[in-house]
Short mmCIF file of C-alpha atoms in Angstrom, two decimals:
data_model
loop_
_atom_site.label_atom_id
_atom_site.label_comp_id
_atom_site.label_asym_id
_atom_site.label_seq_id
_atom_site.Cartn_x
_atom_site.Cartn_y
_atom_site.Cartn_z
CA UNK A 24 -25.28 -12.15 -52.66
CA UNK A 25 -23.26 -11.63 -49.85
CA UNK A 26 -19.35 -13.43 -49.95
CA UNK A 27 -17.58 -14.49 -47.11
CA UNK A 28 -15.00 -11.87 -47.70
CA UNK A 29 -18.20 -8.99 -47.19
CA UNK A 30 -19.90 -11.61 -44.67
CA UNK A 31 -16.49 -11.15 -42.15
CA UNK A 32 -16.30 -7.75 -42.99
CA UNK A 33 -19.68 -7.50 -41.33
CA UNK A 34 -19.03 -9.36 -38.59
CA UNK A 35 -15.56 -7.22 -37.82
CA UNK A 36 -17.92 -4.09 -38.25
CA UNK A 37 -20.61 -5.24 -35.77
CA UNK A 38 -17.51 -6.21 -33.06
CA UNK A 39 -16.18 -2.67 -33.55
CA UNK A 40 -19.38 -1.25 -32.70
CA UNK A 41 -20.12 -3.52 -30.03
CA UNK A 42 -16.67 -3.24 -28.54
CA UNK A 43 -17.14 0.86 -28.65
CA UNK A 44 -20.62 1.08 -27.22
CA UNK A 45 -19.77 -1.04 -24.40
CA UNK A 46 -16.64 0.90 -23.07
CA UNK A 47 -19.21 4.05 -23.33
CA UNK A 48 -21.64 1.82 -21.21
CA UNK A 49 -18.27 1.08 -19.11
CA UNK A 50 -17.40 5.35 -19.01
CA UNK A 51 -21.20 5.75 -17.52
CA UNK A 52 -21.02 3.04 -14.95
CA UNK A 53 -18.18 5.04 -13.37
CA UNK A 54 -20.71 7.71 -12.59
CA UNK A 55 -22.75 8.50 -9.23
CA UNK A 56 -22.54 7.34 -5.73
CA UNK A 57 -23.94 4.08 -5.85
CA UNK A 58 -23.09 1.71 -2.73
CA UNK A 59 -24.27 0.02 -1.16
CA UNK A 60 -25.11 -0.81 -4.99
CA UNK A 61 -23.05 -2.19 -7.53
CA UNK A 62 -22.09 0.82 -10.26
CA UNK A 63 -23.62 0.14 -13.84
CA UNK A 64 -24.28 1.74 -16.99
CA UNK A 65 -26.45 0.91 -19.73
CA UNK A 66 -26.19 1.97 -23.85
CA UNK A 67 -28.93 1.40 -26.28
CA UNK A 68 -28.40 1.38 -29.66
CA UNK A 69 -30.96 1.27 -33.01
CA UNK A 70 -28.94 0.46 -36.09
CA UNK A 71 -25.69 1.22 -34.29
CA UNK A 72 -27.16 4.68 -33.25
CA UNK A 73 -26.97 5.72 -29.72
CA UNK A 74 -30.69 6.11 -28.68
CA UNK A 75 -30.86 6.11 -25.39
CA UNK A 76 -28.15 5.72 -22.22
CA UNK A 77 -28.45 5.91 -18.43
CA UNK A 78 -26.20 5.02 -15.50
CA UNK A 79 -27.13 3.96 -11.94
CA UNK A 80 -27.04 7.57 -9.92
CA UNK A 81 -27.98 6.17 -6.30
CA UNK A 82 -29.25 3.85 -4.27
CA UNK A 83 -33.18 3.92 -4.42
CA UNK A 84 -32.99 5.47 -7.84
CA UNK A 85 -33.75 4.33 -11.12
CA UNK A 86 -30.99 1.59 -12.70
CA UNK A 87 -29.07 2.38 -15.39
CA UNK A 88 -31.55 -0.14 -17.69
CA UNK A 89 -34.56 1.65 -16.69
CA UNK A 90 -33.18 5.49 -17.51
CA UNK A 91 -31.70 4.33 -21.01
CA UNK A 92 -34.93 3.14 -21.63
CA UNK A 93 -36.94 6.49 -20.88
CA UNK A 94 -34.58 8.21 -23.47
CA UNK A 95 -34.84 5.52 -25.70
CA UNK A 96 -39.02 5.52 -25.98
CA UNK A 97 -40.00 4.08 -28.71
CA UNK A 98 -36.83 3.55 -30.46
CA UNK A 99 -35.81 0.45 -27.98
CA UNK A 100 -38.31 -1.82 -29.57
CA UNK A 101 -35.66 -3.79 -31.87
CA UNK A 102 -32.00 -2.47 -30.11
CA UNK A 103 -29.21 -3.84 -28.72
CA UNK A 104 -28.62 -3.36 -25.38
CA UNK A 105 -25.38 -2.62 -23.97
CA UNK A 106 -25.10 -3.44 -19.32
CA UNK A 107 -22.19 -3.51 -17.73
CA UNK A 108 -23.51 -5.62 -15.33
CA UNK A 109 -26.16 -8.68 -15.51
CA UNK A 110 -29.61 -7.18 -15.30
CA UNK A 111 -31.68 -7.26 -11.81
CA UNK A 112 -33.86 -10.18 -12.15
CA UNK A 113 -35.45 -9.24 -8.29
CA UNK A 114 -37.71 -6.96 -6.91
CA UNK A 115 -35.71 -4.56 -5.03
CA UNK A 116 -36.49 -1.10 -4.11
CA UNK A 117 -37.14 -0.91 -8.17
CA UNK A 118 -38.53 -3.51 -10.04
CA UNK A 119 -36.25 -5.88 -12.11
CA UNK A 120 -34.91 -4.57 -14.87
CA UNK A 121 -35.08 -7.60 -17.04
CA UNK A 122 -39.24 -7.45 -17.22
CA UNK A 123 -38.10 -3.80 -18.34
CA UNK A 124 -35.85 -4.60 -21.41
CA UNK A 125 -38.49 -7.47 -22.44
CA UNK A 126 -41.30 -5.42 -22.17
CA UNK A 127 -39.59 -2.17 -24.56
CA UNK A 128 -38.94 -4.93 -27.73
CA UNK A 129 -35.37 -4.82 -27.27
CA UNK A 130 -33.93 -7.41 -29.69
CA UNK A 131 -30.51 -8.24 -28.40
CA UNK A 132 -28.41 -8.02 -24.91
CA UNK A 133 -25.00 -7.76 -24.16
CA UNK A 134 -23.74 -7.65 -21.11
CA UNK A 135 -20.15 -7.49 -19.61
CA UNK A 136 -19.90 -9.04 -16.36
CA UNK A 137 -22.58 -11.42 -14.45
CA UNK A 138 -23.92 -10.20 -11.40
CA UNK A 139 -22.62 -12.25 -8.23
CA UNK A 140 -25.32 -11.14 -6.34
CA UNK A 141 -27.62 -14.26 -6.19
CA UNK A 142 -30.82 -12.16 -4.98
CA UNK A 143 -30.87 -10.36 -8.07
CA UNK A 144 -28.92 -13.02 -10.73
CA UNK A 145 -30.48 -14.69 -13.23
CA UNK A 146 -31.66 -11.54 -15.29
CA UNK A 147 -29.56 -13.07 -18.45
CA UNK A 148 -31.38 -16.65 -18.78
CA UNK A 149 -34.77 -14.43 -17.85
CA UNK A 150 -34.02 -12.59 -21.18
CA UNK A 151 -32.90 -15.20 -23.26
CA UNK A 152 -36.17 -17.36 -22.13
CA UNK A 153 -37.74 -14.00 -23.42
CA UNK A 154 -36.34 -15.10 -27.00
CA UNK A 155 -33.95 -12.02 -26.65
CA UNK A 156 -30.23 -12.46 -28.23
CA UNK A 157 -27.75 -12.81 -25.05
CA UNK A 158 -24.10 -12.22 -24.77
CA UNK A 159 -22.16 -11.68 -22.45
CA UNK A 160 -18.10 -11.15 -21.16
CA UNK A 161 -17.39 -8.06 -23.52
CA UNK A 162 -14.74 -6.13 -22.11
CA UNK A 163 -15.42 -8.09 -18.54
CA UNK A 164 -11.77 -7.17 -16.81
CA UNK A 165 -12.59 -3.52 -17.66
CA UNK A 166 -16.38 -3.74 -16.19
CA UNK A 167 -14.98 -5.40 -13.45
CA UNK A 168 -12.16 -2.92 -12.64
CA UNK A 169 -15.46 -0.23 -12.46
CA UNK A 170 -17.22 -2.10 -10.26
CA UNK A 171 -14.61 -3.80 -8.02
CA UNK A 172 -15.90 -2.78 -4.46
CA UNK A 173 -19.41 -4.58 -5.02
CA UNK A 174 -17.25 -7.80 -6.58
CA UNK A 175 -15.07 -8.32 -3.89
CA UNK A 176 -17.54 -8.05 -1.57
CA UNK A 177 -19.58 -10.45 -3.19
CA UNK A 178 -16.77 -12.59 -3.28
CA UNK A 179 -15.44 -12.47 0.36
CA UNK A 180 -19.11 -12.17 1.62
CA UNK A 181 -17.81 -8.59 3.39
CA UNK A 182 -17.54 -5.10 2.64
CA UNK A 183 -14.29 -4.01 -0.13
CA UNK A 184 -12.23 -1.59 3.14
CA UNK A 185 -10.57 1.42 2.32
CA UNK A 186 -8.39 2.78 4.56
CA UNK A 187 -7.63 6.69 4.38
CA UNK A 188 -5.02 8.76 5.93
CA UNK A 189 -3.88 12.51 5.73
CA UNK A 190 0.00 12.69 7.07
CA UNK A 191 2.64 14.74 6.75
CA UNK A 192 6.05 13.64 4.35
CA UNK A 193 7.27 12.10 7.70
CA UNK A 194 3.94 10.41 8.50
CA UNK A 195 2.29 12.50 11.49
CA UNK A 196 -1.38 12.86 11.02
CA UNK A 197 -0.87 15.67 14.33
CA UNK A 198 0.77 17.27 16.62
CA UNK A 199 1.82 15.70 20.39
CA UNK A 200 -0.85 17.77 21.19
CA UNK A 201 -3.02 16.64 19.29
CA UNK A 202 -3.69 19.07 16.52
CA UNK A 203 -4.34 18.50 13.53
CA UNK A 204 -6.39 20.89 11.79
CA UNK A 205 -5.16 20.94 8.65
CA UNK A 206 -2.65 19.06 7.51
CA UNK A 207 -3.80 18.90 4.08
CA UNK A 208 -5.56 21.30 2.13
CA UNK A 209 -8.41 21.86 0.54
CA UNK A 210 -8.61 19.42 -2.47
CA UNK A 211 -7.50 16.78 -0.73
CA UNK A 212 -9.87 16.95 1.96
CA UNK A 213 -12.76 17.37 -0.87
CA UNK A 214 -11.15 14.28 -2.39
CA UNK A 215 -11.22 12.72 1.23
CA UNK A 216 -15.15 13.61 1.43
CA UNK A 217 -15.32 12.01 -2.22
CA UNK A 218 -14.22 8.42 -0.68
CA UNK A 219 -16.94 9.12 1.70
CA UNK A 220 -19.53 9.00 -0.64
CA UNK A 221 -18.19 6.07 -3.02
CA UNK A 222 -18.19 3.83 -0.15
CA UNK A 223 -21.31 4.64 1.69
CA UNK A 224 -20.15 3.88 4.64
CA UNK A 225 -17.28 5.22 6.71
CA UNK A 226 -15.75 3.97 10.29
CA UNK A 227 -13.48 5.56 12.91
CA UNK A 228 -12.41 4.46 16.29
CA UNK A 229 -13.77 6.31 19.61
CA UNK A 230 -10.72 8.16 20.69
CA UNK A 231 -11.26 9.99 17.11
CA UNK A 232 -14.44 10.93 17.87
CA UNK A 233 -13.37 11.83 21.24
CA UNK A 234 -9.84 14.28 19.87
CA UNK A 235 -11.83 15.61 16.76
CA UNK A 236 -15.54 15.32 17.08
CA UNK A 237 -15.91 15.18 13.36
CA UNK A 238 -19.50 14.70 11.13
CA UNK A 239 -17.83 12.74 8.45
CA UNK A 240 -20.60 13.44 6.56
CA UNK A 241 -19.93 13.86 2.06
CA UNK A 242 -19.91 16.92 1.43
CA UNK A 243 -20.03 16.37 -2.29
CA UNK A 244 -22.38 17.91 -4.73
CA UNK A 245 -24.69 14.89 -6.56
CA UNK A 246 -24.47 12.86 -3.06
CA UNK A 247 -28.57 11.81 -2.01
CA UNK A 248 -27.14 9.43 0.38
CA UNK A 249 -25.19 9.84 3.28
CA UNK A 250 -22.63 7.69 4.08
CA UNK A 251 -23.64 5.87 7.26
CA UNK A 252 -21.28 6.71 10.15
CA UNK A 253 -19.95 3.88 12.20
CA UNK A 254 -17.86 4.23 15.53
CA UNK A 255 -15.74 1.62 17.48
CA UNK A 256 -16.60 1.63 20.95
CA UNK A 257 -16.87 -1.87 22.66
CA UNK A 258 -17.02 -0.44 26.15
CA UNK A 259 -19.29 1.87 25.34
CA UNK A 260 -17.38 5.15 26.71
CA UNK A 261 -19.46 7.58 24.34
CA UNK A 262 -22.97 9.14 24.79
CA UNK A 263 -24.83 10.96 22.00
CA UNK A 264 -23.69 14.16 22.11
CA UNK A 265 -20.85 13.88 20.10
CA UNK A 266 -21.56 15.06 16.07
CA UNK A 267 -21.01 11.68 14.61
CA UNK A 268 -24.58 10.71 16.54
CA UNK A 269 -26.85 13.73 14.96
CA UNK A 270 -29.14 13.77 12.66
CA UNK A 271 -27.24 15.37 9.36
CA UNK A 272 -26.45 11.36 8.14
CA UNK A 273 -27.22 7.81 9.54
CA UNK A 274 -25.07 6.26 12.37
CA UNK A 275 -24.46 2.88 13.80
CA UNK A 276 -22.95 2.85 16.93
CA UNK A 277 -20.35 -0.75 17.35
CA UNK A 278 -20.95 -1.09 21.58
CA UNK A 279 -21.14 -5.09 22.90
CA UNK A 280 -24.25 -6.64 21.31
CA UNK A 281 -24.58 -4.26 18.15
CA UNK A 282 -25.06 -6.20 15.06
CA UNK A 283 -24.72 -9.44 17.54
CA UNK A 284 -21.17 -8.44 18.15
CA UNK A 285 -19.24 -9.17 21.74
CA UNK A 286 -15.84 -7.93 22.46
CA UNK A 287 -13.03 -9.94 24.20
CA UNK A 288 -10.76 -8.19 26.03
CA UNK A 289 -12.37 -4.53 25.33
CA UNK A 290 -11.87 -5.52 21.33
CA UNK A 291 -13.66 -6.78 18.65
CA UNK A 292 -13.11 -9.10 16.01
CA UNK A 293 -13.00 -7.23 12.95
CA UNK A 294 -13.74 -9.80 10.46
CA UNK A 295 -16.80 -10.52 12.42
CA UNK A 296 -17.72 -6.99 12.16
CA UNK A 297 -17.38 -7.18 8.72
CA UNK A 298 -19.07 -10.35 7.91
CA UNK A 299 -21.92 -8.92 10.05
CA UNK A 300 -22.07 -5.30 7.94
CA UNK A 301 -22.18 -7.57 4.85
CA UNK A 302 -24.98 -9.19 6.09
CA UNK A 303 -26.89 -5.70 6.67
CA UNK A 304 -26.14 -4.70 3.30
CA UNK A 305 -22.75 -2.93 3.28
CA UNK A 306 -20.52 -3.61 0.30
CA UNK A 307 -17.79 -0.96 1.10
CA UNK A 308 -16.43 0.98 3.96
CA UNK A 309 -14.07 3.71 4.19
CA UNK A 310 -11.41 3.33 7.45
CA UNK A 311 -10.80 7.07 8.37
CA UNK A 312 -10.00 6.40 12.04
CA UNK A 313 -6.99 6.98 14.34
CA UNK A 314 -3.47 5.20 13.73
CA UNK A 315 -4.89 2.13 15.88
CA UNK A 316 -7.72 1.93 14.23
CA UNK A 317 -6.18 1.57 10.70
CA UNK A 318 -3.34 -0.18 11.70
CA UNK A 319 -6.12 -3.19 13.22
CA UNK A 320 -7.80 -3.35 9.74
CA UNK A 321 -4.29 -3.40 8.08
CA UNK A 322 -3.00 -6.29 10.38
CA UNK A 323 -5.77 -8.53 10.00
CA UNK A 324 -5.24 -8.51 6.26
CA UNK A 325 -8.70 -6.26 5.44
CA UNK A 326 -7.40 -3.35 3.63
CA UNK A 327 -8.06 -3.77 0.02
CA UNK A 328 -6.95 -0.24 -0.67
CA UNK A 329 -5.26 2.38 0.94
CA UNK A 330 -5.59 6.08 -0.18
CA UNK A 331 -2.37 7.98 1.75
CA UNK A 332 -2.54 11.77 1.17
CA UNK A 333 0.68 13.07 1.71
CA UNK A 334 1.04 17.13 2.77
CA UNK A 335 4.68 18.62 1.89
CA UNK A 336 5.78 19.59 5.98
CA UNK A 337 7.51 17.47 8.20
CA UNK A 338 6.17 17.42 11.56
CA UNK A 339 8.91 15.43 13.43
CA UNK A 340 7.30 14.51 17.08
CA UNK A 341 3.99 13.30 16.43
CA UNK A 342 1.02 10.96 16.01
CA UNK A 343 1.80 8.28 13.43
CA UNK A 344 -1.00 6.96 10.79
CA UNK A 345 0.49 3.80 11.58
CA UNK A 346 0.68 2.98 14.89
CA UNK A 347 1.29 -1.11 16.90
CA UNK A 348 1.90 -2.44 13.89
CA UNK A 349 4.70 -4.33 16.06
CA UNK A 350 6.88 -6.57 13.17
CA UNK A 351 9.61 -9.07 13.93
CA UNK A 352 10.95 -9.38 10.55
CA UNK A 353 10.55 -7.21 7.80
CA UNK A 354 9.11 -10.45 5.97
CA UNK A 355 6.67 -9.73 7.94
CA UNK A 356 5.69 -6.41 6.91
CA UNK A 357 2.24 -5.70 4.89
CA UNK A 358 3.01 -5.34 1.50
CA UNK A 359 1.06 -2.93 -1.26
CA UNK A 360 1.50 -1.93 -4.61
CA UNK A 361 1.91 1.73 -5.72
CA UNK A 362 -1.59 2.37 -8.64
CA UNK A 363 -1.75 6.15 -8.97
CA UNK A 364 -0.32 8.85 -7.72
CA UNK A 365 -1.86 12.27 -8.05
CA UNK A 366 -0.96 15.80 -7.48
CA UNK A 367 -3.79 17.99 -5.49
CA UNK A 368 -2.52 20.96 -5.39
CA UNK A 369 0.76 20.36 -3.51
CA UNK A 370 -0.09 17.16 -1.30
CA UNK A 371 -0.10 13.68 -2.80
CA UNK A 372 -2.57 11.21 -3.37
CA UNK A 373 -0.84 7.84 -3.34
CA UNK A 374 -3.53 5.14 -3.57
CA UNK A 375 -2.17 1.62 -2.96
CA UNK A 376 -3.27 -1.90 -2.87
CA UNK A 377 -3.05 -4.98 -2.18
#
């Protein structure tokens, strides 16, 4: 006979293990290069044993669901399940992954945050209509955190921005002359081609394309996609010559009528550019132009994050990472809040936001 003391002593036992298994599921989401996906990761357990455990590597590739469940084999008939986000309920570029945890015999679900996404929602009540035990909010804030490009995105309807900048202590990102090759070193430019790759997506303004000529491809071991490589160029000054237009990763090139857009004044709206790469599927976008063109996505109130690497020279004369910002008041000035700050080697990470 079981007494309420021993029944609650159960119950604290299974919220230990259910709390534990679900920050490992939370540690795996943070894996891969997911976007324009959201990141997830996926624990199954048999009799609170770890059987099987996956995480979303790519877009295209399996979802985190579907791997756990090739480890698991035959041991997922009867486990508990352990997402970090809602399972697909859609036919994507994989099947849903719902059908996939009904059709294994798993017994019970829990999940920490709903998906947002309504093309692929509704994977919970799919399960429990299944006759499959459904939970769901453990550890939500710290799923969340994991995952908060896709979320915002799917809460503003446009892509989470990211601006980047390499400077020196004083703020030049080069020389009057224009050079700038390198004021950082190594690891932070690795760390730079890291943000590539975790947002899937990364935009400059022409007149960088014209001073540098750069790839800005990821150059990141584990990366299957390339970022796609976006350029600002409403008059449509540049031809396809220039690196950012070959074939090592895709490209989109933002003239008048790309993506619908028009320019006023030689300029375009950016929050109808990024409403307009929402609608194609972008969830995130990493900002790695010229001081104009981060300065734009700063004014208009777009930059989620900012990731500032700082090199230890002062340049004095210069190009500024910040540049026609052009304040009144110093109300008026764009406010961020310090997150991290990490050491690479000598220069400083300092990632910011809002």
């Amino acid at each position: 006979m079981t007494t309420r003391k021993g029944l609650m002593g159960l119950m604290s036992t299974q919220a230990e293990t259910d709390s534990r298994l679900m920050l490992r599921a939370i540690d795996l989401s943070k894996k891969g290069f997911t976007a324009p996906n959201p990141h997830v990761g996926c624990v199954i357990a048999l009799n609170d044993e770890i059987v099987g455990e996956g995480y979303h590597h790519h877009a295209g590739g399996d979802h985190a669901e579907v791997e756990a469940l090739r480890m698991a084999g035959s041991r997922a008939k009867g486990s508990t399940a352990y997402v970090t986000l809602e399972p697909c309920n859609h036919h994507g570029r994989t099947p849903p992954c719902s059908v996939a945890l009904i059709s294994a015999g798993v017994r019970r679900v829990v999940v920490a945050c709903a998906d947002p996404n309504p093309k692929a929602s509704g994977g919970m009540a799919r399960l429990a209509d299944a006759g499959i035990v459904t939970e769901i909010s453990l550890h939500a804030d710290r799923a969340a955190d994991a995952n908060i490009m896709f979320l915002t995105a799917m809460k503003h309807k446009r892509p989470f921005i990211v601006v980047k900048a390499a400077a020196s202590l004083d703020g030049r990102i080069a020389l009057p002359t224009g050079e700038s090759k390198w004021i950082t070193g190594t690891p932070a430019r690795k760390q730079a081609n890291r943000l590539r790759a975790d947002c899937g997506a990364v935009l400059v303004g022409r007149k960088t394309v014209e001073a540098d000529d750069p790839h800005l491809t990821a150059r990141v071991g584990g990366v299957v996609n390339q970022p796609l490589r976006l350029v600002l160029d409403p008059t449509s000054r540049l031809n396809s010559h220039w690196n950012i237009f070959d074939s090592s990763a895709p490209s989109l090139h933002l003239v008048e009528g790309a993506l619908g857009l028009r320019a006023r004044n030689g300029r375009f709206d950016l929050n109808e550019i990024c409403a307009a790469l929402f609608e194609v599927g972008l969830t995130s976008l990493l900002v790695e132009g010229g001081g104009y063109t981060v300065t734009s996505f700063i004014k208009a109130g777009l930059a989620d994050r900012i990731e500032l690497f700082l090199a230890p020279l002062i340049i004095g004369n210069g190009l500024s990472w910040i540049q026609g910002l052009e304040l009144g008041f110093l109300s008026e000035a764009p406010r961020y809040r310090v997150v991290r700050v990490k050491n690479l080697s000598g220069d400083l990470q300092i990632t910011l936001v809002r």
